mmCIF file of C-alpha atoms and ligand atoms in Angstrom:
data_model
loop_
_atom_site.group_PDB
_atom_site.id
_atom_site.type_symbol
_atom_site.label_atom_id
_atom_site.label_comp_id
_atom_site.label_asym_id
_atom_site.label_seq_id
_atom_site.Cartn_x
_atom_site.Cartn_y
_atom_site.Cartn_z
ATOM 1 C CA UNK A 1 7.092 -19.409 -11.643
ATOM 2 C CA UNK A 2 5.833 -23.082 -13.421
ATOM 3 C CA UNK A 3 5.591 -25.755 -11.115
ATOM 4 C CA UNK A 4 8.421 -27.658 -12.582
ATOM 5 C CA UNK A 5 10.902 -25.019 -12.030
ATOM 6 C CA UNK A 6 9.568 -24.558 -8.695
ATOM 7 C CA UNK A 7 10.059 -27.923 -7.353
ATOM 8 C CA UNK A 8 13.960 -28.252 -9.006
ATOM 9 C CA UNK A 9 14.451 -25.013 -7.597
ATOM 10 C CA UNK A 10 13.156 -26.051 -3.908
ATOM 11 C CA UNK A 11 14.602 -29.511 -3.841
ATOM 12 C CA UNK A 12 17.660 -31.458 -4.754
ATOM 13 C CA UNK A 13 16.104 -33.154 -7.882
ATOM 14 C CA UNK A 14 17.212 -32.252 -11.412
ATOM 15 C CA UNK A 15 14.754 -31.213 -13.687
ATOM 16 C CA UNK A 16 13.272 -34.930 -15.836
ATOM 17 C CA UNK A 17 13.212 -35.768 -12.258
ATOM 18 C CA UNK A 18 10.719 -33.012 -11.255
ATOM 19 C CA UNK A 19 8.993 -33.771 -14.394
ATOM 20 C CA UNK A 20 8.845 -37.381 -13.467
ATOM 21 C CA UNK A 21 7.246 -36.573 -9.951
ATOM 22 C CA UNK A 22 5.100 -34.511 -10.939
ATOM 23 C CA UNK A 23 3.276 -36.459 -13.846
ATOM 24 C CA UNK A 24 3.247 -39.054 -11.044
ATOM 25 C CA UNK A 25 0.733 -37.317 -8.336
ATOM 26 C CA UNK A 26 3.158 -36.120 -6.386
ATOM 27 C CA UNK A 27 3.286 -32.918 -6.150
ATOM 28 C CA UNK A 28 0.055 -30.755 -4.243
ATOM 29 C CA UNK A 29 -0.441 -27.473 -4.962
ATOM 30 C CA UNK A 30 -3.173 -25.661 -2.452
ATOM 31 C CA UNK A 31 -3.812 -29.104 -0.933
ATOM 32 C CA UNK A 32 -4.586 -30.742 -4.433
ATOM 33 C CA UNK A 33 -2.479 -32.831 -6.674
ATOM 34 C CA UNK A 34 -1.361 -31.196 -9.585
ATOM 35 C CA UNK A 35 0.267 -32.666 -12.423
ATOM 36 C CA UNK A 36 -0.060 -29.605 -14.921
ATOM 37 C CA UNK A 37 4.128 -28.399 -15.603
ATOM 38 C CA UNK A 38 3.023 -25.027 -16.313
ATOM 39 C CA UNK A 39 1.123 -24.144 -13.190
ATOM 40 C CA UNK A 40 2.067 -20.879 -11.732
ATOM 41 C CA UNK A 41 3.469 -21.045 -8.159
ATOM 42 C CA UNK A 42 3.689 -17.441 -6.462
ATOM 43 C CA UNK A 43 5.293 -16.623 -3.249
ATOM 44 C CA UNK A 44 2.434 -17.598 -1.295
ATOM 45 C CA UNK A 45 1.029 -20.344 -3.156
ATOM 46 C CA UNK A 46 1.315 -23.893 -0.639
ATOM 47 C CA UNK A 47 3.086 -26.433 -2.651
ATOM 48 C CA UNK A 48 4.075 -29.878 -1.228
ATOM 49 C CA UNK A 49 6.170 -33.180 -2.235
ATOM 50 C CA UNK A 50 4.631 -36.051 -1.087
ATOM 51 C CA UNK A 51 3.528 -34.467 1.835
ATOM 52 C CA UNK A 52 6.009 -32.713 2.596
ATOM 53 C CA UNK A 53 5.284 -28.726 2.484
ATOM 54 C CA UNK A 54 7.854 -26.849 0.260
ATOM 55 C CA UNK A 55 7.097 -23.453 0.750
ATOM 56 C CA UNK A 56 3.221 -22.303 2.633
ATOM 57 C CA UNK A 57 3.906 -18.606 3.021
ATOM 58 C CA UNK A 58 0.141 -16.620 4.417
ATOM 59 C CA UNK A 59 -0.454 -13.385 2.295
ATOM 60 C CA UNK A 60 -1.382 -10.767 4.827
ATOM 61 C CA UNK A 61 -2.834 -6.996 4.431
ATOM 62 C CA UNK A 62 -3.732 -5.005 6.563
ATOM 63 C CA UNK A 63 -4.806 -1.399 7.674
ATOM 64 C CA UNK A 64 -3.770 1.178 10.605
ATOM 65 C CA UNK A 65 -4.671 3.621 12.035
ATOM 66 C CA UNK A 66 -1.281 5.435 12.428
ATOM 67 C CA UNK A 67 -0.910 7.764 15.474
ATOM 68 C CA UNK A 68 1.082 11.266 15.530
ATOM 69 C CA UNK A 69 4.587 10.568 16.558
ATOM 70 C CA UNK A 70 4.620 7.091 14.932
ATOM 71 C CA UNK A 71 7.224 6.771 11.840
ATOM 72 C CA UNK A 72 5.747 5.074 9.108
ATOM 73 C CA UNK A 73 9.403 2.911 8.816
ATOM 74 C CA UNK A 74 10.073 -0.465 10.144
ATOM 75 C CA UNK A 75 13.191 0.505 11.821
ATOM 76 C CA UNK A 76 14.191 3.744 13.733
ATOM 77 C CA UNK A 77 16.215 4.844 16.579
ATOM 78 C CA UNK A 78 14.292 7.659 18.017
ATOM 79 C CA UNK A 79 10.360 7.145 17.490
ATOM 80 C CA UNK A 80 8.280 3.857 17.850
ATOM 81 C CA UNK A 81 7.619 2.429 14.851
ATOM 82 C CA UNK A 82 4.017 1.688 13.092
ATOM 83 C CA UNK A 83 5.564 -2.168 13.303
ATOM 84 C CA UNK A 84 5.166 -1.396 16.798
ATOM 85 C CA UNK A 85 2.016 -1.295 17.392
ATOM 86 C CA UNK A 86 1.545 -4.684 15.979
ATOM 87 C CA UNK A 87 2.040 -8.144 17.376
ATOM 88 C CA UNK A 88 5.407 -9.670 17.935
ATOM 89 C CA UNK A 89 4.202 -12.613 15.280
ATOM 90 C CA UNK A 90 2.945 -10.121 12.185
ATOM 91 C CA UNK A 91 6.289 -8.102 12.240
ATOM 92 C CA UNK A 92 8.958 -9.932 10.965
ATOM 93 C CA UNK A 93 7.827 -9.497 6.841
ATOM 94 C CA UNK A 94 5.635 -6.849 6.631
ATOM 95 C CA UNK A 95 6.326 -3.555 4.700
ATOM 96 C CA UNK A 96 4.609 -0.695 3.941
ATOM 97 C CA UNK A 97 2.747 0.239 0.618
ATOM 98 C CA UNK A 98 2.985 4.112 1.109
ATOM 99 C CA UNK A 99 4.119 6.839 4.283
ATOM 100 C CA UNK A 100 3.120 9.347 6.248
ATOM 101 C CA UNK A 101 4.936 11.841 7.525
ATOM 102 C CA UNK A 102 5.788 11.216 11.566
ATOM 103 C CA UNK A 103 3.214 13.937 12.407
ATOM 104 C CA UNK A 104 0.681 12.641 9.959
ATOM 105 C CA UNK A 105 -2.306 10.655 11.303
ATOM 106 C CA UNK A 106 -4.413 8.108 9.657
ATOM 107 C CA UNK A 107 -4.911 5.166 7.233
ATOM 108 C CA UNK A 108 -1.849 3.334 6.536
ATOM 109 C CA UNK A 109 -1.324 0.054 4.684
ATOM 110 C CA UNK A 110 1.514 -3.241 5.335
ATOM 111 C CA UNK A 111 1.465 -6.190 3.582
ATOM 112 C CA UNK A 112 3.874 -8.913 2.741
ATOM 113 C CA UNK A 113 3.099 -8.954 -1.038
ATOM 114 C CA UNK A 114 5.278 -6.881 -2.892
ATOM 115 C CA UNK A 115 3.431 -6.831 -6.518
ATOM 116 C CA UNK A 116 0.455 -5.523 -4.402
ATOM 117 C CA UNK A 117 2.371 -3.032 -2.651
ATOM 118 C CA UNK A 118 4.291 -1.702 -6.102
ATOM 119 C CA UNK A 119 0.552 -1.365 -7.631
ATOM 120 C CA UNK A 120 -1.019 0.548 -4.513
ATOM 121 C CA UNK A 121 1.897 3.073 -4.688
ATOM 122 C CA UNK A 122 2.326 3.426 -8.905
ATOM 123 C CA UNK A 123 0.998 6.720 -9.656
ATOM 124 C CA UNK A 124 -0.067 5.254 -13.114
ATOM 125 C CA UNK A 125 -3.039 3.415 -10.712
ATOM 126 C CA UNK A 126 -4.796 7.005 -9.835
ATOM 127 C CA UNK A 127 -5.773 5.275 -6.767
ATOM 128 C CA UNK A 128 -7.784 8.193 -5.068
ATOM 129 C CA UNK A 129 -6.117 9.179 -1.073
ATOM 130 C CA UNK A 130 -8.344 11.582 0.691
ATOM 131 C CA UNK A 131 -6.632 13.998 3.238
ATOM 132 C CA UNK A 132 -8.092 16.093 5.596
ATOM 133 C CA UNK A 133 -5.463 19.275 5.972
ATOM 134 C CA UNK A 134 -5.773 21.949 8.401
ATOM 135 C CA UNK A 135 -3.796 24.779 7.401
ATOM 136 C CA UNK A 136 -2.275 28.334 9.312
ATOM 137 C CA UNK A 137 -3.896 30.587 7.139
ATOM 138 C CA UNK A 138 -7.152 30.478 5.227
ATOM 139 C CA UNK A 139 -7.202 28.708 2.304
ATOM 140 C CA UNK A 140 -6.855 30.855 -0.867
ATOM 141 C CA UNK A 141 -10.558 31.100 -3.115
ATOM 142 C CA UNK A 142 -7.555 30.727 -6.423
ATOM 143 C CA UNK A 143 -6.397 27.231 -4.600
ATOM 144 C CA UNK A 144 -8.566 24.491 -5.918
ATOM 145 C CA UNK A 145 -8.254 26.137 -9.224
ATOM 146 C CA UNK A 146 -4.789 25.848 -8.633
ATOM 147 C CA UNK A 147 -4.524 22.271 -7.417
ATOM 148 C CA UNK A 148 -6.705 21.183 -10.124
ATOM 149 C CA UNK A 149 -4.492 22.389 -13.094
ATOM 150 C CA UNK A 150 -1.517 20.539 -10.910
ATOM 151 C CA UNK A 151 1.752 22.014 -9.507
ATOM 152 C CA UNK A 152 5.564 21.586 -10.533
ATOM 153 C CA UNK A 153 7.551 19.889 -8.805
ATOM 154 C CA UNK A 154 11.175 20.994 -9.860
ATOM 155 C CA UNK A 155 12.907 18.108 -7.865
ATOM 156 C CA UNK A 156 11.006 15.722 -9.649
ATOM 157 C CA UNK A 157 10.419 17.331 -12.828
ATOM 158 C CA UNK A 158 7.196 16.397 -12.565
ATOM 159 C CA UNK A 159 3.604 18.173 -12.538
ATOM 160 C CA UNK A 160 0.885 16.790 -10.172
ATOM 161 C CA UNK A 161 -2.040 15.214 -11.183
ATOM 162 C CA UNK A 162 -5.138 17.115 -11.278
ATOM 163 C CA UNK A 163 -6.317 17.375 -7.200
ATOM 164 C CA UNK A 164 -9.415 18.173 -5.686
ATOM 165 C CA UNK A 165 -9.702 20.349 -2.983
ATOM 166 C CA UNK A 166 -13.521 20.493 -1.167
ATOM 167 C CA UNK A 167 -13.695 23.273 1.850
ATOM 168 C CA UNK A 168 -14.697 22.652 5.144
ATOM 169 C CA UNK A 169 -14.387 25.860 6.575
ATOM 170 C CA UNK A 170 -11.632 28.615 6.173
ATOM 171 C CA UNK A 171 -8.748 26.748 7.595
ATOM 172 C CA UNK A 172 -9.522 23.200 6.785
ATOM 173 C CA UNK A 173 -10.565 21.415 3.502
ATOM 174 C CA UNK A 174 -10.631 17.815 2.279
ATOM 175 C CA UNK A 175 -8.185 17.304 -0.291
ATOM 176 C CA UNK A 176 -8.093 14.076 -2.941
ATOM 177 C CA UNK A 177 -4.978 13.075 -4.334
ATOM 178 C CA UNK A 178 -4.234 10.569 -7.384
ATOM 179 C CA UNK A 179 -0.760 9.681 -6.755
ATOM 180 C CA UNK A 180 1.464 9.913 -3.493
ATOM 181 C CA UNK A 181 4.714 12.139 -4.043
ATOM 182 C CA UNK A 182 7.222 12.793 -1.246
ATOM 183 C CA UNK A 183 5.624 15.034 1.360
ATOM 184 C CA UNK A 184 2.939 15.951 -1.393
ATOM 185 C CA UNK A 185 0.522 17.938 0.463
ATOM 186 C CA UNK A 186 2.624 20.270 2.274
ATOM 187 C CA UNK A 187 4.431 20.876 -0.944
ATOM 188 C CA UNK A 188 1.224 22.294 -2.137
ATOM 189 C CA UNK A 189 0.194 24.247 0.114
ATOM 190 C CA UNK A 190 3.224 25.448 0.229
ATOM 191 C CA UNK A 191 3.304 26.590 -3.126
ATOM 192 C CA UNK A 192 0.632 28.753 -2.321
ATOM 193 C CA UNK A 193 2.762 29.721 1.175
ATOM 194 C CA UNK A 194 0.523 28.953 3.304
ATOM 195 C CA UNK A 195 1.221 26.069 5.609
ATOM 196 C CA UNK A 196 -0.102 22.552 6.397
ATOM 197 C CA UNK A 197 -0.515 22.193 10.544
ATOM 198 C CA UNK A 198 -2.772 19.233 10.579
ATOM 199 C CA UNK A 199 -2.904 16.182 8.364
ATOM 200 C CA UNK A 200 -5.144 13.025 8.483
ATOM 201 C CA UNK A 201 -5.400 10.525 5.522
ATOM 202 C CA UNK A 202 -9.305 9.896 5.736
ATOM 203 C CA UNK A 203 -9.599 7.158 2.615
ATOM 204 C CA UNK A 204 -7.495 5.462 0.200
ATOM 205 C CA UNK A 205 -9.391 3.977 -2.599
ATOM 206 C CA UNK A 206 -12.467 3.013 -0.837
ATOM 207 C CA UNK A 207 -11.138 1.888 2.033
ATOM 208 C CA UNK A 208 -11.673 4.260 4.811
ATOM 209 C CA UNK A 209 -10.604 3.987 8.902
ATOM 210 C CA UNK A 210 -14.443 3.363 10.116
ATOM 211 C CA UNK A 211 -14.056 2.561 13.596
ATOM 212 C CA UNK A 212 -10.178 1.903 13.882
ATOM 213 C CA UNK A 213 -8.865 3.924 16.555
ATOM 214 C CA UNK A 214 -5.248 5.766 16.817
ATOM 215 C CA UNK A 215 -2.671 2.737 16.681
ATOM 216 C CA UNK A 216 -5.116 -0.047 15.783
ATOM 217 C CA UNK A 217 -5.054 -1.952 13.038
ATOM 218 C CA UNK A 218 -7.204 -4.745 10.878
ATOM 219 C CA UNK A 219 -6.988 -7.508 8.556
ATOM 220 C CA UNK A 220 -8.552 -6.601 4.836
ATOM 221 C CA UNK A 221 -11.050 -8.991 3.285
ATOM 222 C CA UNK A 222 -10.131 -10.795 -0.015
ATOM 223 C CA UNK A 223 -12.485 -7.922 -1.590
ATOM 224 C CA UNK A 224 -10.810 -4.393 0.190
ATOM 225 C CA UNK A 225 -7.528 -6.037 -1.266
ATOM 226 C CA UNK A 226 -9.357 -6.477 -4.766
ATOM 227 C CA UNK A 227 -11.446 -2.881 -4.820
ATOM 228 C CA UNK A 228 -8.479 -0.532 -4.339
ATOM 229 C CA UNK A 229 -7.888 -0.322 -7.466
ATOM 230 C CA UNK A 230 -11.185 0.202 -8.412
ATOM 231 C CA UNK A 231 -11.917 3.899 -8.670
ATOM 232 C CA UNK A 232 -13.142 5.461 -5.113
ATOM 233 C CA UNK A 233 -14.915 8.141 -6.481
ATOM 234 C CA UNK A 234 -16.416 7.377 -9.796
ATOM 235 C CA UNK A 235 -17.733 11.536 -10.124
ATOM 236 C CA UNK A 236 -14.072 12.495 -10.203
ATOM 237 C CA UNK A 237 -11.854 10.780 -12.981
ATOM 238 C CA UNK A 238 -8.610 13.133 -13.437
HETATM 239 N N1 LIG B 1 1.579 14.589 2.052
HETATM 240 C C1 LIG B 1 2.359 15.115 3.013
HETATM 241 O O1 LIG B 1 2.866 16.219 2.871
HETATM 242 N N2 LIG B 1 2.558 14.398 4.122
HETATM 243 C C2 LIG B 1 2.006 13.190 4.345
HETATM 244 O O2 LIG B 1 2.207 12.580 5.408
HETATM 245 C C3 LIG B 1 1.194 12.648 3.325
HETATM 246 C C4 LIG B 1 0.999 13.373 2.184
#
């Protein structure tokens, strides 16, 4: 939003008026005065009239390490929650960019910015999520074949983007994803019927869990927040 529309919007002044304080030094944006009309105020940009702070809302993103059991909601009545397992004081207005199933382990994201969140989860980003996926029978020799030509989804209408699937050994591989549909992974494998009994999300873009244990969680740096969507695995491009 411009700075004048900002200020008329967050005070009782009519617009000349906002004009008017601006042009006259009034007005700080990010602790400096700013008497450009058209600057662009976002959600968490600090802006303050004479002094005074209108609106200093802290951007915040950050990574878990989600536990079995934990529902990747903010609210539930049965199971804990992954807002849970953070402090009282980073709750109240964080969402989540992406889920996991409740039996799911590993990297999760929350935030409070919703354009980053909506870009994270577009599938139009190809942001690469590696899984690891144990599964009851061996895996098929026909599946990465499979996964790599994509899958139907008749719900959705949709076919899945082209997915590579590395083997570990017979019952588990590593499998990289480029978008994140509903329950996506099971819905492959079940394709093939054979059935998902273990699932960890190892990596999303480049970010990976490193030393985060089950239910702890970390602050990104300016940089994590900026490479995400910067391909993860530049050998790969589907
Ligand atoms: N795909 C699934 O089926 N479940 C998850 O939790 C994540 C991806």
């Amino acid at each position: 939003m411009r700075l004048d529309r900002f200020i008329q919007r967050n005070t009782l002044h009519g617009r000349q008026a906002c004009r008017a304080l601006i042009a006259a030094g009034r007005v700080k944006v990010c602790t400096e005065v700013c008497r450009d009309l058209h600057c662009d105020v976002d959600s968490f940009t600090t802006v303050s009239l004479d002094d005074q702070v209108l609106q200093a809302r802290e951007a915040r993103y950050l990574m878990l390490h989600k536990p079995a059991g934990v529902v990747s909601s903010t609210e539930h009545d049965e199971h804990r929650t992954v807002l849970d397992l953070l402090p009282e004081r980073l709750r109240h207005d964080l969402h989540l960019a992406g889920r996991l199933d409740l039996k799911t382990t590993g990297l999760m994201l929350l935030t409070n910015d919703g354009a980053w969140s909506r870009k994270v989860t577009q599938p139009e980003e190809k942001i690469p999520k590696v899984y690891t996926v144990r599964t009851k029978d061996p895996v098929a020799p026909q599946t990465a074949e499979v996964f790599l030509r994509g899958i139907y989804f008749a719900t959705e209408d949709i076919t899945t983007l082209p997915a590579k699937l590395e083997s570990i050994d017979s019952h588990t591989s590593r499998l990289t994803l480029f978008e994140g549909r509903y329950h996506q992974v099971k819905r492959m494998f079940g394709h093939l019927r054979n059935e998902v009994v273990g699932l960890h999300r190892e990596k999303v873009g480049q970010l990976s869990l490193g030393d985060l244990q089950p239910g702890q969680y970390r602050e990104l740096s300016a940089a994590e927040r900026i490479n995400i969507f910067t391909a993860g695995d530049t050998s790969y491009d589907p």
